[in-house]
XYZ file of C-alpha atoms in Angstrom:
639
model
C -22.854 51.054 -64.632
C -22.650 52.203 -68.156
C -19.257 51.704 -70.412
C -18.660 55.429 -71.623
C -16.653 53.653 -74.895
C -19.944 52.665 -76.001
C -21.880 55.669 -75.110
C -23.330 56.564 -71.680
C -26.399 54.662 -70.422
C -28.548 57.016 -68.167
C -30.409 54.952 -65.728
C -33.735 56.106 -64.521
C -36.317 54.880 -61.867
C -38.579 51.801 -63.049
C -35.563 50.618 -65.300
C -34.847 47.012 -65.358
C -32.766 44.531 -67.437
C -32.586 40.815 -67.762
C -29.949 38.342 -67.571
C -30.007 35.330 -69.419
C -27.702 32.162 -69.714
C -27.273 28.863 -70.960
C -27.577 25.989 -68.117
C -26.547 22.578 -69.477
C -28.014 21.308 -66.200
C -31.438 22.356 -67.801
C -33.658 24.156 -67.861
C -31.020 24.822 -70.957
C -31.852 28.886 -71.254
C -32.463 30.495 -67.253
C -33.304 34.151 -67.159
C -33.562 36.395 -64.363
C -34.959 39.835 -64.071
C -33.328 42.705 -62.041
C -35.436 46.093 -60.777
C -33.480 49.402 -60.252
C -33.480 50.026 -56.544
C -31.691 53.210 -56.237
C -29.681 55.878 -58.857
C -26.166 56.828 -57.902
C -24.568 60.271 -58.896
C -25.917 61.661 -61.953
C -27.826 58.219 -63.317
C -24.625 56.700 -64.848
C -24.182 54.297 -62.206
C -27.280 52.555 -60.378
C -28.036 49.724 -57.935
C -30.080 46.692 -58.878
C -32.019 44.000 -57.192
C -33.448 40.330 -58.086
C -35.375 37.866 -56.331
C -34.605 35.151 -59.236
C -31.766 32.288 -58.939
C -29.428 31.459 -61.666
C -26.512 29.025 -62.139
C -22.486 30.503 -62.169
C -22.245 30.074 -66.028
C -21.207 32.812 -68.115
C -24.077 35.125 -68.253
C -25.425 38.138 -70.551
C -27.594 41.053 -69.825
C -29.868 43.329 -71.957
C -31.367 46.304 -70.747
C -34.394 47.299 -73.134
C -37.403 49.963 -72.758
C -40.079 47.291 -72.057
C -38.445 43.842 -70.791
C -41.869 42.113 -71.717
C -41.010 42.453 -75.276
C -38.075 40.802 -75.330
C -37.871 37.227 -76.862
C -35.166 34.686 -75.765
C -33.191 31.901 -77.682
C -30.447 29.945 -77.682
C -27.796 29.304 -80.487
C -24.520 27.198 -80.074
C -24.882 27.149 -76.471
C -25.141 31.179 -76.211
C -28.245 33.089 -74.907
C -29.532 35.634 -77.512
C -32.286 38.207 -77.274
C -34.952 39.604 -79.833
C -35.851 42.940 -79.707
C -37.546 45.905 -81.826
C -36.033 49.015 -82.485
C -38.569 51.229 -83.322
C -39.677 52.800 -87.067
C -41.641 55.635 -85.436
C -39.903 57.681 -82.517
C -40.631 60.937 -80.657
C -38.843 64.129 -81.735
C -37.264 65.344 -78.149
C -35.133 68.617 -78.392
C -31.343 68.094 -77.590
C -31.764 64.132 -76.913
C -33.752 60.796 -77.492
C -37.340 59.500 -76.690
C -37.845 57.629 -73.308
C -37.288 53.975 -74.357
C -34.742 54.095 -76.809
C -31.791 53.531 -74.588
C -30.821 49.501 -75.393
C -27.931 48.208 -74.139
C -26.172 45.328 -72.958
C -23.544 43.783 -70.425
C -21.497 40.592 -70.184
C -20.807 39.258 -66.481
C -19.035 35.689 -65.063
C -21.131 35.311 -61.637
C -24.773 35.741 -61.097
C -23.824 35.404 -57.297
C -21.419 38.203 -57.362
C -23.817 40.413 -59.311
C -26.511 40.032 -57.010
C -24.892 40.969 -53.626
C -23.353 43.781 -55.352
C -19.650 42.440 -55.457
C -19.104 42.608 -59.259
C -19.961 45.706 -61.468
C -22.175 45.005 -64.551
C -20.799 47.227 -67.738
C -23.496 47.834 -69.701
C -22.585 49.197 -73.789
C -24.607 50.905 -75.870
C -26.677 49.047 -78.824
C -27.667 51.608 -81.307
C -26.348 54.379 -83.162
C -27.449 57.909 -82.738
C -27.810 60.113 -86.149
C -28.098 63.660 -85.264
C -29.055 66.735 -86.783
C -30.377 70.291 -87.059
C -32.321 72.784 -89.167
C -32.264 76.135 -90.135
C -34.966 78.557 -92.273
C -38.430 79.861 -91.683
C -39.657 76.695 -92.633
C -38.844 74.975 -89.586
C -41.801 75.285 -87.297
C -44.019 73.947 -89.859
C -42.088 70.737 -90.144
C -44.042 67.846 -88.006
C -42.061 64.631 -89.194
C -38.881 64.185 -90.018
C -37.865 60.791 -92.222
C -34.133 59.065 -92.571
C -34.239 56.312 -95.010
C -31.208 54.148 -95.350
C -30.041 52.171 -98.367
C -30.170 49.225 -95.869
C -32.302 48.186 -92.919
C -32.099 50.106 -90.027
C -34.925 49.716 -88.041
C -37.385 46.765 -86.895
C -37.322 42.908 -85.386
C -33.528 42.871 -84.683
C -31.546 39.718 -82.918
C -28.898 40.554 -80.067
C -26.023 37.954 -80.115
C -23.238 38.020 -77.448
C -19.770 37.813 -78.625
C -16.531 36.702 -77.433
C -15.202 40.203 -77.213
C -17.992 41.587 -75.291
C -19.235 43.644 -78.371
C -22.828 43.713 -78.832
C -24.198 42.361 -82.308
C -27.443 43.094 -84.176
C -28.727 41.282 -87.183
C -31.986 41.259 -88.477
C -32.971 37.514 -88.801
C -35.972 35.923 -90.488
C -35.738 32.744 -88.340
C -36.360 34.207 -84.923
C -38.081 37.808 -85.332
C -40.068 37.060 -88.697
C -39.257 38.635 -91.814
C -39.831 42.371 -90.284
C -37.138 45.172 -91.085
C -37.492 48.878 -91.876
C -34.972 51.228 -94.159
C -36.890 54.132 -92.301
C -37.106 55.568 -89.145
C -39.282 58.634 -88.608
C -39.534 61.477 -86.014
C -42.611 62.944 -85.346
C -43.596 66.242 -82.858
C -42.971 69.671 -82.681
C -39.467 71.086 -84.263
C -36.953 74.182 -83.779
C -34.611 75.449 -85.856
C -31.082 75.363 -84.389
C -31.652 72.703 -82.289
C -30.299 68.997 -82.142
C -32.784 66.142 -82.764
C -31.404 62.157 -82.945
C -32.613 59.211 -84.621
C -32.073 55.942 -82.585
C -30.740 53.215 -85.511
C -29.729 49.570 -85.968
C -25.731 50.301 -86.710
C -24.633 49.612 -90.451
C -22.993 51.209 -93.134
C -25.347 52.892 -95.438
C -23.799 54.210 -99.153
C -26.354 56.975 -99.431
C -29.481 58.117 -97.222
C -32.183 60.493 -97.431
C -33.962 62.771 -94.863
C -37.676 63.470 -95.879
C -38.924 66.700 -94.299
C -42.754 66.920 -93.846
C -45.249 69.272 -92.642
C -48.262 71.652 -93.765
C -49.074 69.298 -96.645
C -45.670 69.860 -98.457
C -42.102 67.401 -98.279
C -38.368 68.707 -98.640
C -35.961 65.609 -99.277
C -32.109 65.782 -98.637
C -30.151 62.966 -100.362
C -26.502 62.463 -98.999
C -24.551 60.411 -101.686
C -21.925 59.433 -99.749
C -20.959 56.834 -97.171
C -21.644 56.975 -93.491
C -21.005 54.404 -90.841
C -23.789 54.460 -88.301
C -21.476 53.239 -85.542
C -22.859 51.360 -82.354
C -22.807 54.119 -78.883
C -21.220 56.886 -81.210
C -23.342 59.794 -82.695
C -23.200 60.573 -86.208
C -23.595 64.322 -86.550
C -25.390 65.474 -90.415
C -24.886 68.937 -89.507
C -27.282 71.473 -90.096
C -30.013 71.071 -92.918
C -31.304 74.545 -94.683
C -34.807 74.331 -95.297
C -35.183 77.478 -96.739
C -38.777 79.154 -96.784
C -40.601 76.678 -98.346
C -41.250 73.164 -98.867
C -39.412 72.400 -102.193
C -40.262 68.689 -103.534
C -41.932 68.985 -107.052
C -43.016 66.061 -109.461
C -39.932 66.777 -111.381
C -38.698 63.856 -113.143
C -35.981 64.900 -115.040
C -32.822 62.693 -115.745
C -30.194 63.505 -113.313
C -26.319 63.208 -114.546
C -24.960 61.252 -111.397
C -21.448 60.735 -113.084
C -19.620 62.554 -115.693
C -16.731 61.032 -117.628
C -13.637 62.846 -117.242
C -11.086 60.379 -118.718
C -9.415 61.349 -121.863
C -11.120 58.860 -124.054
C -13.358 59.135 -127.772
C -16.502 58.997 -125.763
C -17.903 58.002 -122.300
C -19.032 54.892 -121.062
C -22.692 55.148 -120.481
C -25.006 53.305 -118.031
C -28.527 53.804 -117.357
C -30.519 53.608 -113.965
C -34.458 53.389 -114.420
C -37.016 52.700 -111.536
C -39.860 50.307 -111.624
C -42.955 49.969 -108.944
C -41.970 53.385 -107.132
C -44.986 56.037 -107.373
C -44.367 59.509 -107.827
C -44.406 59.862 -103.654
C -41.779 57.541 -103.926
C -39.522 59.056 -106.125
C -37.170 60.290 -103.784
C -36.388 56.731 -102.401
C -35.757 55.432 -105.495
C -33.555 58.626 -106.086
C -31.816 57.554 -102.901
C -31.272 53.884 -103.649
C -30.281 54.810 -107.476
C -27.450 56.840 -105.879
C -26.549 54.239 -103.486
C -26.219 51.209 -106.144
C -23.784 53.624 -108.087
C -21.923 54.240 -104.903
C -21.402 50.879 -104.308
C -20.668 49.865 -107.534
C -17.961 52.575 -108.063
C -16.285 51.158 -104.943
C -15.299 47.647 -106.185
C -12.529 47.472 -108.228
C -12.251 47.757 -111.249
C -15.012 50.091 -111.165
C -13.523 52.315 -108.889
C -9.998 52.546 -109.979
C -11.851 53.529 -113.860
C -14.517 55.762 -112.646
C -13.604 58.596 -114.710
C -14.513 56.864 -118.105
C -18.135 56.710 -117.256
C -21.367 58.763 -117.491
C -24.137 57.643 -115.211
C -27.738 58.668 -115.702
C -30.339 58.433 -113.355
C -33.661 58.458 -115.061
C -37.190 58.864 -113.514
C -40.898 57.644 -114.428
C -43.275 57.079 -111.532
C -45.644 53.780 -111.549
C -49.343 53.856 -110.840
C -48.597 51.133 -108.198
C -45.765 50.208 -105.528
C -44.138 47.080 -105.982
C -43.908 44.268 -108.554
C -46.455 42.013 -110.051
C -46.479 37.980 -109.060
C -46.499 35.824 -112.328
C -46.885 32.122 -112.894
C -44.587 32.770 -115.988
C -47.145 33.085 -118.605
C -49.936 35.841 -116.494
C -50.340 37.685 -113.435
C -51.196 36.130 -110.359
C -51.175 39.160 -108.631
C -51.402 42.399 -110.761
C -49.329 45.707 -109.825
C -49.539 48.708 -112.153
C -45.706 49.080 -112.284
C -44.576 51.299 -115.420
C -41.979 48.304 -116.783
C -43.984 45.256 -115.760
C -41.631 43.682 -113.682
C -43.007 40.407 -112.193
C -41.583 36.817 -110.714
C -42.935 34.260 -108.811
C -44.467 34.386 -105.632
C -42.397 31.509 -103.917
C -39.419 32.162 -105.492
C -37.124 34.007 -107.845
C -38.321 32.032 -111.064
C -39.444 33.928 -113.843
C -38.021 36.973 -113.489
C -38.806 39.562 -116.372
C -39.908 42.908 -117.486
C -41.783 44.738 -120.631
C -38.078 45.157 -122.530
C -39.333 47.326 -125.177
C -40.630 49.410 -122.969
C -37.244 49.469 -121.158
C -35.158 50.401 -124.300
C -37.374 52.982 -125.505
C -37.498 54.764 -122.636
C -33.702 54.497 -122.043
C -33.008 55.807 -125.979
C -35.915 58.982 -125.125
C -34.427 60.023 -122.017
C -30.120 59.103 -122.119
C -28.552 62.082 -123.328
C -25.444 60.012 -124.755
C -27.910 58.226 -127.221
C -30.224 61.309 -128.111
C -28.254 64.252 -127.888
C -24.477 63.537 -128.013
C -25.079 60.289 -130.220
C -22.355 58.830 -128.369
C -23.870 55.043 -128.118
C -26.937 52.960 -129.561
C -29.119 51.351 -127.181
C -27.051 48.427 -127.788
C -23.951 49.978 -125.562
C -25.722 51.236 -122.957
C -26.339 48.387 -119.965
C -29.797 49.229 -118.079
C -30.184 48.388 -114.062
C -34.265 48.486 -113.157
C -34.070 49.182 -109.473
C -37.430 47.379 -108.259
C -39.597 48.540 -105.371
C -40.048 44.897 -103.894
C -39.118 43.463 -100.726
C -39.005 39.880 -102.613
C -35.399 38.299 -102.920
C -34.571 38.379 -106.885
C -32.749 39.700 -109.577
C -31.645 38.663 -113.512
C -30.120 39.833 -116.329
C -31.234 39.650 -119.769
C -29.027 39.987 -122.577
C -29.911 40.187 -126.317
C -27.186 39.026 -129.044
C -26.899 42.660 -130.527
C -25.224 43.725 -127.079
C -28.251 45.268 -125.418
C -29.104 44.383 -121.665
C -30.902 44.927 -118.737
C -30.711 44.070 -115.467
C -33.415 43.695 -112.583
C -32.531 44.587 -108.921
C -35.185 44.471 -106.501
C -34.900 46.247 -103.054
C -34.987 43.036 -101.425
C -36.053 42.727 -97.144
C -36.086 46.774 -97.530
C -32.512 46.801 -97.440
C -32.181 43.720 -94.778
C -29.390 41.332 -94.290
C -28.684 38.319 -96.947
C -25.836 35.689 -96.977
C -24.391 33.553 -99.511
C -22.507 30.054 -98.863
C -19.774 28.291 -100.975
C -21.529 25.098 -102.960
C -21.548 22.234 -100.437
C -20.028 19.765 -103.303
C -17.096 20.347 -105.503
C -15.236 18.524 -108.088
C -12.378 15.815 -106.833
C -9.734 16.998 -109.294
C -9.390 20.492 -110.634
C -8.173 18.823 -113.778
C -10.047 15.582 -114.303
C -13.681 15.619 -114.802
C -13.972 11.395 -114.672
C -12.988 11.619 -111.103
C -16.294 13.066 -110.198
C -17.334 15.178 -107.248
C -16.913 14.988 -103.312
C -18.191 17.105 -100.169
C -16.704 20.452 -100.149
C -13.505 19.993 -97.736
C -14.209 21.427 -93.994
C -11.863 23.880 -94.305
C -13.078 25.042 -97.703
C -15.561 28.020 -96.025
C -12.503 29.129 -93.933
C -10.161 29.484 -96.840
C -12.995 31.607 -98.993
C -14.742 33.254 -96.145
C -18.406 33.839 -95.882
C -20.181 36.670 -97.409
C -22.800 38.520 -95.736
C -24.283 41.251 -97.331
C -27.733 42.569 -98.978
C -29.699 43.771 -102.550
C -26.605 45.958 -103.201
C -24.106 42.583 -103.917
C -26.942 41.222 -105.668
C -26.840 44.438 -107.723
C -23.074 44.280 -108.267
C -23.495 40.469 -109.195
C -26.233 41.037 -111.852
C -25.588 44.454 -113.269
C -21.641 45.161 -112.720
C -21.077 40.913 -113.377
C -23.719 40.062 -115.827
C -25.079 43.124 -117.440
C -22.199 45.466 -117.747
C -19.162 43.196 -118.014
C -20.803 40.043 -119.648
C -19.431 37.444 -117.101
C -20.785 34.134 -116.691
C -22.038 32.587 -113.245
C -19.161 30.616 -111.711
C -20.817 28.977 -108.936
C -22.606 25.637 -109.708
C -25.319 23.370 -108.413
C -24.900 20.958 -105.885
C -25.293 17.954 -108.000
C -22.724 15.410 -109.673
C -24.087 16.125 -113.282
C -22.465 16.607 -116.031
C -22.357 20.106 -117.669
C -24.698 21.027 -120.430
C -24.247 23.838 -122.991
C -25.158 26.664 -121.093
C -22.363 29.239 -122.075
C -23.462 30.713 -125.416
C -22.585 34.372 -126.676
C -18.701 33.886 -127.927
C -19.577 35.016 -131.443
C -21.758 37.611 -130.732
C -20.755 41.261 -130.901
C -20.196 41.479 -127.488
C -19.075 38.230 -126.273
C -20.525 36.631 -123.116
C -18.571 34.123 -120.707
C -15.106 34.744 -121.573
C -14.240 34.048 -117.691
C -15.425 30.880 -117.903
C -13.532 27.997 -119.476
C -15.441 24.916 -120.923
C -14.557 21.154 -122.888
C -17.257 21.938 -125.534
C -16.493 23.326 -129.078
C -16.846 26.940 -129.184
C -16.753 29.367 -131.996
C -13.311 31.158 -132.080
C -12.103 29.531 -128.863
C -10.692 26.650 -127.928
C -10.741 26.659 -124.284
C -10.250 23.472 -121.629
C -8.381 22.703 -118.822
C -4.976 23.118 -120.037
C -5.936 26.178 -122.723
C -7.629 28.235 -120.316
C -8.206 32.047 -121.748
C -6.520 33.595 -118.760
C -3.280 31.252 -119.557
C -1.401 34.424 -119.917
C -1.787 35.082 -116.467
C -1.174 31.650 -115.377
C 2.234 31.685 -117.604
C 3.468 35.109 -115.525
C 1.713 33.873 -111.934
C 5.215 33.898 -110.211
C 6.154 37.143 -111.911
C 2.774 38.902 -110.366
C 2.726 36.663 -107.205
C 6.486 38.292 -106.638
C 4.853 41.932 -106.501
C 1.886 40.807 -104.609
C 1.079 37.573 -103.035
C -2.873 37.936 -103.747
C -2.004 37.052 -107.071
C -1.269 33.605 -106.045
C -5.184 32.999 -105.976
C -4.735 32.555 -109.765
C -5.214 29.272 -110.695
C -7.571 26.837 -112.761
C -10.674 25.268 -110.752
C -13.023 23.411 -111.952
C -16.589 24.241 -111.422
C -18.749 27.240 -112.818
C -21.608 28.388 -114.842
C -23.707 26.360 -112.908
C -21.993 23.056 -113.626
C -19.880 21.392 -111.144
C -17.783 19.686 -113.937
C -16.355 20.420 -117.254
C -16.209 24.415 -116.647
C -13.287 25.831 -115.211
C -12.598 29.100 -113.732
C -9.692 31.504 -112.875
C -9.801 31.757 -108.906
C -11.678 29.706 -106.025
C -14.231 32.356 -105.097
C -15.273 35.653 -106.750
C -18.312 37.841 -106.908
C -19.509 35.688 -109.552
C -19.879 32.707 -106.952
C -20.992 34.376 -103.396
C -21.673 37.893 -104.715
C -18.857 39.323 -102.631
C -17.405 42.701 -103.683
C -14.363 41.103 -105.503
C -13.913 40.214 -109.086
C -11.152 37.779 -109.674
C -8.089 38.920 -111.601
C -8.841 37.852 -115.099
C -12.832 39.019 -114.161
C -11.031 42.339 -113.625
C -9.355 42.266 -116.449
C -12.084 41.308 -118.909
C -13.824 44.386 -117.108
C -11.462 46.499 -118.290
C -10.939 45.649 -121.912
C -15.005 46.101 -121.937
C -14.558 49.638 -120.512
C -12.104 50.610 -123.188
C -14.123 48.991 -125.726
C -16.765 51.139 -124.953
C -14.949 54.062 -124.474
C -13.695 53.844 -128.055
C -10.277 53.335 -126.986
C -8.339 50.781 -129.751
C -6.063 48.368 -128.114
C -3.658 48.079 -130.570
C -0.577 46.946 -128.363
C -1.696 44.563 -125.668
C 1.817 44.450 -123.945
C 1.409 48.184 -123.379
C -2.631 47.526 -122.128
C -1.533 44.870 -119.746
C 1.390 47.351 -118.160
C -0.926 49.662 -117.729
C -3.910 47.323 -116.230
C -1.125 45.815 -113.627
C -0.170 49.676 -112.597
C -3.870 50.316 -111.441
C -5.169 46.775 -110.340
C -6.143 46.276 -106.648
C -6.566 42.377 -106.259
C -8.163 42.688 -102.745
C -11.062 40.748 -101.568
C -12.594 42.631 -98.735
C -13.906 39.627 -97.244
C -10.514 37.589 -96.763
C -8.549 40.746 -96.701
C -9.827 43.339 -95.014
C -10.442 42.876 -91.008
C -13.167 45.444 -89.976
C -15.135 45.846 -86.770
C -18.166 43.688 -87.151
C -21.441 45.452 -87.892
C -24.731 44.109 -87.817
C -24.117 40.415 -87.339
C -21.182 40.070 -90.209
C -18.971 38.159 -87.328
C -21.670 36.987 -84.754
C -21.703 33.300 -86.130
C -25.197 33.803 -87.050
C -25.697 34.264 -90.887
C -28.865 36.182 -91.728
C -31.501 34.640 -94.061
C -28.831 32.252 -96.389
C -30.138 32.308 -100.144
C -29.363 30.704 -103.311
C -27.577 31.837 -105.873
C -29.902 33.437 -108.590
C -30.754 31.617 -112.007
C -27.824 32.069 -114.555
C -28.633 35.183 -117.016
C -30.580 35.025 -119.984
C -29.267 35.058 -123.434
C -31.911 35.979 -126.357
C -31.196 36.158 -129.875
C -31.196 39.149 -131.737
C -33.082 42.247 -129.854
C -36.829 42.845 -128.559
C -37.938 44.139 -131.848
C -36.336 41.404 -134.576
């Protein structure tokens, strides 16, 4: 049977499903294949038979187009399935092509299922995305490609869950590092007719549709957040293609966001590509819009977005991807415009041609070249790199200029980051040393699962724009060294971390942290919102487990979650005001205004959402280490 609450499964002759269970008596993984014997009614019900035998332990069933392609595994005594969601699909007017009716079911008794006394209710696994086309050019279209900001197809793992809702995740350890951010429909198309993509469920902060045929293309980019929900249909509506394919080699700058706040000048952000060829420029545009949509969904950027001008700039590389380097020379060359490079098997040695980056932005940013609101020292630059390797780093110069490198890691596939395995015994006394992180700490802080956009928010939003230091630390009991620099520069760096060593103009220790004004008012703040009780003084930060202090237990600067701590949010707003030319003459009035707009919610700990793509499946996809600390460089590239 199908379960209409998760989409109707239509059975047809030749259908099969596999039932799997974990049997403690061994062999631990048992499977049985059921073959359709008769259809009932319109095909929403069917009878299946099997010659296999199994134990009566909890059973999990999966129906896929080709049973022979299913892979099986066991995790925490629960069987799971490896399947492939095709990147190439056939266009079918009014429906989906054969072989895309993936579905899942749970049951309690093999015997009862086999003899027909227990029905098996299947739930759809995938999400469907539909659209129509209009315009005289439609008959010339031969393919339509949907591209997401994160992965939507490829090798997946389906994990059964206690609530019976199927979960999909891209999992390197089981199916290999194979995922795709695109699905292409090929075939013959007609106007005013629905066509469907079958995709892995997930939230996309931006996406694009590329219509191809007759040697031309037309790209439509949606700069909005859409949830492709499992068992549901997302309707993109009718796309007007007009009378001709419209894509050109236009590399003009896009003004993606315009400042509307009453301030002396806008706060300016520049986004540029590297490793995208001219043919891939529309993909870059979609990723750039997704990155900015994501940044401005995170507080306090969300509440202060009216202060910002955002420019998406374009320049094509001769080759796709980034270089591989050993730190001194290129081991694998790529003719990418800004020379982005890092290590083959690590994220070390990440750098690009900074002179070329800053010269390009100066020549193409209207707020610098035309309106003269800013110099290049006041415009942070995000470099989105067309490379699937894990990476990300920020370079800041003591004059204030900065750029951040953010690759499109794993083609948008999911990544997880964990809280450190060691922490200080005492928050106040470094002499007490370190201990294994208490078992309940992960429950307290939660676990972050995300993708390249989380890395981007940390590296660009945290380091490049806001000048925040890292607040994670390495799992070692070594004492701290003088990592933090930049307090006496034109744009102070690392004000969010307190340290025992002397710093110019600062006397920050455990008892005199830079956020002491928050601690002194904590009771009053917590009375307005108990989430402010998270403010404190916690030892560990700036990659050192001892002799550093941070203001909250966890934040974006520890595990890339979309949450900046209260003190970090204050520092970011002060940075926004400084770049907007707003002089803070009355600090008490500023703080009153800050509290009026502040939102202290951490999505990981405070928002309970329906699990999407394995966020709550207990098997974090691709655990990754935190990236290296930001690089602080004296002077500017041309000194």
